[in-house]
């Protein structure tokens, strides 16, 4: 099965289809979304001082936030090479467009177009650098870890990270291509 996944990834990557229409392979992704909470005045994110290829405009759901910056560290190249047994820092600066008593993070690995749940140490956004209740028009720094367990296979996958409010509306949702290595 893993060989099949690897083959499918290589075929999709060769066709530049693996990351969908909202993620670019070259250059910095600039805000081009349709009002999906994008800051159109600057590159959307940095990645250890390197451009990161991602997009906030993920289809579906309601948007109640604007991403200002996303940092995954250490991650100097794309796809982000993650080593088993290591943990990586994730920091998202965003502005809320609504009030919320709580927030919840959900992370998935997108494998062959199928979202597979990816466990994180803390799913409660209010325990991840955000002081709740969340206020409208205020900027927050969401901080969490992306642990890569030893039992994870060597695979290339797109990680999708989402933070929702108490009405299940998205403060943000972003994607990054990763490669799990030994």
mmCIF file of C-alpha atoms in Angstrom:
data_model
loop_
_atom_site.group_PDB
_atom_site.id
_atom_site.type_symbol
_atom_site.label_atom_id
_atom_site.label_comp_id
_atom_site.label_asym_id
_atom_site.label_seq_id
_atom_site.Cartn_x
_atom_site.Cartn_y
_atom_site.Cartn_z
ATOM 1 C CA UNK A 1 0.000 0.000 0.000
ATOM 2 C CA UNK A 2 2.798 2.436 0.879
ATOM 3 C CA UNK A 3 4.489 1.775 -2.470
ATOM 4 C CA UNK A 4 1.200 2.555 -4.196
ATOM 5 C CA UNK A 5 0.871 5.801 -2.235
ATOM 6 C CA UNK A 6 4.422 6.748 -3.171
ATOM 7 C CA UNK A 7 3.757 6.032 -6.830
ATOM 8 C CA UNK A 8 0.520 8.051 -6.803
ATOM 9 C CA UNK A 9 2.331 10.955 -5.102
ATOM 10 C CA UNK A 10 5.071 10.954 -7.763
ATOM 11 C CA UNK A 11 2.523 10.891 -10.595
ATOM 12 C CA UNK A 12 0.459 13.708 -9.094
ATOM 13 C CA UNK A 13 3.571 15.729 -8.316
ATOM 14 C CA UNK A 14 4.850 15.326 -11.863
ATOM 15 C CA UNK A 15 1.501 16.630 -13.072
ATOM 16 C CA UNK A 16 1.584 19.388 -10.399
ATOM 17 C CA UNK A 17 -1.784 18.224 -9.099
ATOM 18 C CA UNK A 18 -0.804 16.963 -5.675
ATOM 19 C CA UNK A 19 -1.419 20.178 -3.778
ATOM 20 C CA UNK A 20 -4.562 21.324 -5.505
ATOM 21 C CA UNK A 21 -5.243 24.609 -7.259
ATOM 22 C CA UNK A 22 -4.642 26.795 -4.205
ATOM 23 C CA UNK A 23 -1.009 25.938 -3.534
ATOM 24 C CA UNK A 24 1.898 26.924 -5.741
ATOM 25 C CA UNK A 25 5.191 25.074 -6.211
ATOM 26 C CA UNK A 26 7.263 28.145 -7.012
ATOM 27 C CA UNK A 27 7.264 31.605 -5.535
ATOM 28 C CA UNK A 28 5.407 33.018 -2.604
ATOM 29 C CA UNK A 29 1.658 32.548 -2.490
ATOM 30 C CA UNK A 30 0.057 35.994 -2.514
ATOM 31 C CA UNK A 31 -3.476 36.719 -1.394
ATOM 32 C CA UNK A 32 -5.699 35.958 -4.356
ATOM 33 C CA UNK A 33 -8.647 34.363 -2.573
ATOM 34 C CA UNK A 34 -12.226 35.436 -2.899
ATOM 35 C CA UNK A 35 -12.605 37.232 0.405
ATOM 36 C CA UNK A 36 -11.409 34.206 2.352
ATOM 37 C CA UNK A 37 -9.729 36.343 4.952
ATOM 38 C CA UNK A 38 -6.519 36.902 3.013
ATOM 39 C CA UNK A 39 -4.157 39.777 3.697
ATOM 40 C CA UNK A 40 -3.457 40.879 0.119
ATOM 41 C CA UNK A 41 -0.701 43.354 0.947
ATOM 42 C CA UNK A 42 2.236 41.004 1.519
ATOM 43 C CA UNK A 43 3.392 37.410 1.275
ATOM 44 C CA UNK A 44 1.155 35.283 3.416
ATOM 45 C CA UNK A 45 3.844 33.538 5.389
ATOM 46 C CA UNK A 46 7.451 32.802 6.098
ATOM 47 C CA UNK A 47 9.073 29.508 6.900
ATOM 48 C CA UNK A 48 12.354 29.803 8.735
ATOM 49 C CA UNK A 49 12.913 32.967 6.653
ATOM 50 C CA UNK A 50 12.141 31.083 3.430
ATOM 51 C CA UNK A 51 8.978 31.358 1.326
ATOM 52 C CA UNK A 52 6.405 28.722 2.191
ATOM 53 C CA UNK A 53 4.008 27.449 -0.440
ATOM 54 C CA UNK A 54 0.527 27.329 0.969
ATOM 55 C CA UNK A 55 -2.842 28.926 0.794
ATOM 56 C CA UNK A 56 -5.420 29.990 3.309
ATOM 57 C CA UNK A 57 -8.256 29.686 0.805
ATOM 58 C CA UNK A 58 -9.416 26.130 1.400
ATOM 59 C CA UNK A 59 -12.929 25.514 0.001
ATOM 60 C CA UNK A 60 -15.924 25.110 2.276
ATOM 61 C CA UNK A 61 -16.947 26.448 5.647
ATOM 62 C CA UNK A 62 -17.260 29.972 6.960
ATOM 63 C CA UNK A 63 -14.221 32.206 7.501
ATOM 64 C CA UNK A 64 -13.969 34.434 10.572
ATOM 65 C CA UNK A 65 -10.259 35.251 10.628
ATOM 66 C CA UNK A 66 -7.343 36.629 8.625
ATOM 67 C CA UNK A 67 -3.923 34.957 8.663
ATOM 68 C CA UNK A 68 -1.066 37.429 9.046
ATOM 69 C CA UNK A 69 1.822 34.943 9.219
ATOM 70 C CA UNK A 70 2.545 31.213 9.505
ATOM 71 C CA UNK A 71 5.862 29.824 10.748
ATOM 72 C CA UNK A 72 6.851 26.163 10.862
ATOM 73 C CA UNK A 73 10.253 25.614 12.445
ATOM 74 C CA UNK A 74 12.713 24.196 11.699
ATOM 75 C CA UNK A 75 11.749 23.854 8.070
ATOM 76 C CA UNK A 76 14.245 25.471 5.658
ATOM 77 C CA UNK A 77 13.070 23.748 2.427
ATOM 78 C CA UNK A 78 9.942 22.639 0.585
ATOM 79 C CA UNK A 79 8.496 20.176 0.964
ATOM 80 C CA UNK A 80 9.163 20.493 4.678
ATOM 81 C CA UNK A 81 11.329 17.501 5.635
ATOM 82 C CA UNK A 82 10.174 16.154 8.988
ATOM 83 C CA UNK A 83 12.141 13.505 10.856
ATOM 84 C CA UNK A 84 10.515 10.747 12.868
ATOM 85 C CA UNK A 85 10.849 11.213 16.611
ATOM 86 C CA UNK A 86 11.099 15.005 16.273
ATOM 87 C CA UNK A 87 8.627 17.769 17.058
ATOM 88 C CA UNK A 88 8.185 20.956 15.024
ATOM 89 C CA UNK A 89 6.925 24.357 16.152
ATOM 90 C CA UNK A 90 3.894 25.904 14.485
ATOM 91 C CA UNK A 91 3.074 29.582 15.035
ATOM 92 C CA UNK A 92 0.149 31.278 13.293
ATOM 93 C CA UNK A 93 -0.549 34.981 13.720
ATOM 94 C CA UNK A 94 -4.136 35.819 12.809
ATOM 95 C CA UNK A 95 -6.793 38.446 13.401
ATOM 96 C CA UNK A 96 -10.262 37.378 14.507
ATOM 97 C CA UNK A 97 -13.315 38.823 12.771
ATOM 98 C CA UNK A 98 -15.673 37.517 15.456
ATOM 99 C CA UNK A 99 -16.039 36.845 19.159
ATOM 100 C CA UNK A 100 -15.709 33.293 20.438
ATOM 101 C CA UNK A 101 -15.630 31.655 23.854
ATOM 102 C CA UNK A 102 -13.437 28.804 22.588
ATOM 103 C CA UNK A 103 -11.353 27.527 19.689
ATOM 104 C CA UNK A 104 -10.419 24.076 18.459
ATOM 105 C CA UNK A 105 -7.563 22.937 16.224
ATOM 106 C CA UNK A 106 -7.902 20.034 13.816
ATOM 107 C CA UNK A 107 -5.005 18.701 11.732
ATOM 108 C CA UNK A 108 -5.189 16.283 8.814
ATOM 109 C CA UNK A 109 -2.716 14.693 6.452
ATOM 110 C CA UNK A 110 -4.156 14.701 2.935
ATOM 111 C CA UNK A 111 -3.274 11.323 1.380
ATOM 112 C CA UNK A 112 -4.566 10.668 -2.148
ATOM 113 C CA UNK A 113 -7.141 13.403 -1.602
ATOM 114 C CA UNK A 114 -8.397 11.827 1.629
ATOM 115 C CA UNK A 115 -8.012 13.729 4.938
ATOM 116 C CA UNK A 116 -6.480 11.459 7.599
ATOM 117 C CA UNK A 117 -6.605 12.761 11.212
ATOM 118 C CA UNK A 118 -3.186 13.829 12.500
ATOM 119 C CA UNK A 119 -2.983 14.001 16.310
ATOM 120 C CA UNK A 120 -1.502 17.104 17.923
ATOM 121 C CA UNK A 121 -0.554 17.588 21.598
ATOM 122 C CA UNK A 122 -3.209 20.231 22.297
ATOM 123 C CA UNK A 123 -6.380 20.717 20.250
ATOM 124 C CA UNK A 124 -7.753 23.472 22.523
ATOM 125 C CA UNK A 125 -6.696 26.750 20.925
ATOM 126 C CA UNK A 126 -7.303 28.539 24.234
ATOM 127 C CA UNK A 127 -4.431 26.488 25.685
ATOM 128 C CA UNK A 128 -2.190 27.163 22.686
ATOM 129 C CA UNK A 129 -1.139 30.767 23.148
ATOM 130 C CA UNK A 130 -4.602 32.281 22.723
ATOM 131 C CA UNK A 131 -6.325 33.955 25.670
ATOM 132 C CA UNK A 132 -10.053 33.223 25.534
ATOM 133 C CA UNK A 133 -12.605 34.589 25.098
ATOM 134 C CA UNK A 134 -11.450 35.607 21.632
ATOM 135 C CA UNK A 135 -12.387 39.179 20.740
ATOM 136 C CA UNK A 136 -13.335 40.663 17.394
ATOM 137 C CA UNK A 137 -10.630 42.655 15.539
ATOM 138 C CA UNK A 138 -7.876 41.462 17.870
ATOM 139 C CA UNK A 139 -4.677 39.743 16.684
ATOM 140 C CA UNK A 140 -3.588 36.443 18.251
ATOM 141 C CA UNK A 141 -0.564 34.151 18.141
ATOM 142 C CA UNK A 142 -1.557 30.503 17.995
ATOM 143 C CA UNK A 143 1.341 28.218 19.011
ATOM 144 C CA UNK A 144 1.445 24.421 18.853
ATOM 145 C CA UNK A 145 3.700 21.485 18.062
ATOM 146 C CA UNK A 146 3.635 19.079 15.151
ATOM 147 C CA UNK A 147 4.997 15.796 16.547
ATOM 148 C CA UNK A 148 6.271 13.196 14.082
ATOM 149 C CA UNK A 149 5.946 9.785 15.700
ATOM 150 C CA UNK A 150 8.518 7.051 15.135
ATOM 151 C CA UNK A 151 5.849 4.742 13.717
ATOM 152 C CA UNK A 152 4.916 7.131 10.885
ATOM 153 C CA UNK A 153 5.907 5.802 7.445
ATOM 154 C CA UNK A 154 8.240 7.669 5.129
ATOM 155 C CA UNK A 155 5.725 9.508 2.971
ATOM 156 C CA UNK A 156 5.040 12.798 1.238
ATOM 157 C CA UNK A 157 1.755 14.345 2.266
ATOM 158 C CA UNK A 158 0.012 17.701 2.566
ATOM 159 C CA UNK A 159 -0.747 18.760 6.139
ATOM 160 C CA UNK A 160 -3.901 20.837 6.613
ATOM 161 C CA UNK A 161 -4.166 22.811 9.869
ATOM 162 C CA UNK A 162 -7.434 24.430 10.876
ATOM 163 C CA UNK A 163 -8.587 26.477 13.871
ATOM 164 C CA UNK A 164 -12.332 26.963 14.420
ATOM 165 C CA UNK A 165 -14.448 29.090 16.740
ATOM 166 C CA UNK A 166 -17.293 28.010 19.033
ATOM 167 C CA UNK A 167 -19.676 27.978 16.024
ATOM 168 C CA UNK A 168 -17.314 25.755 13.982
ATOM 169 C CA UNK A 169 -16.359 28.637 11.665
ATOM 170 C CA UNK A 170 -12.731 28.829 10.547
ATOM 171 C CA UNK A 171 -10.357 31.368 12.018
ATOM 172 C CA UNK A 172 -7.828 29.884 9.613
ATOM 173 C CA UNK A 173 -7.055 26.837 7.537
ATOM 174 C CA UNK A 174 -3.699 26.427 5.788
ATOM 175 C CA UNK A 175 -1.778 23.656 4.075
ATOM 176 C CA UNK A 176 1.885 22.756 3.761
ATOM 177 C CA UNK A 177 3.559 19.928 1.834
ATOM 178 C CA UNK A 178 5.720 17.715 4.061
ATOM 179 C CA UNK A 179 7.920 14.679 3.661
ATOM 180 C CA UNK A 180 8.315 12.325 6.628
ATOM 181 C CA UNK A 181 11.850 10.892 6.742
ATOM 182 C CA UNK A 182 13.687 8.444 8.980
#
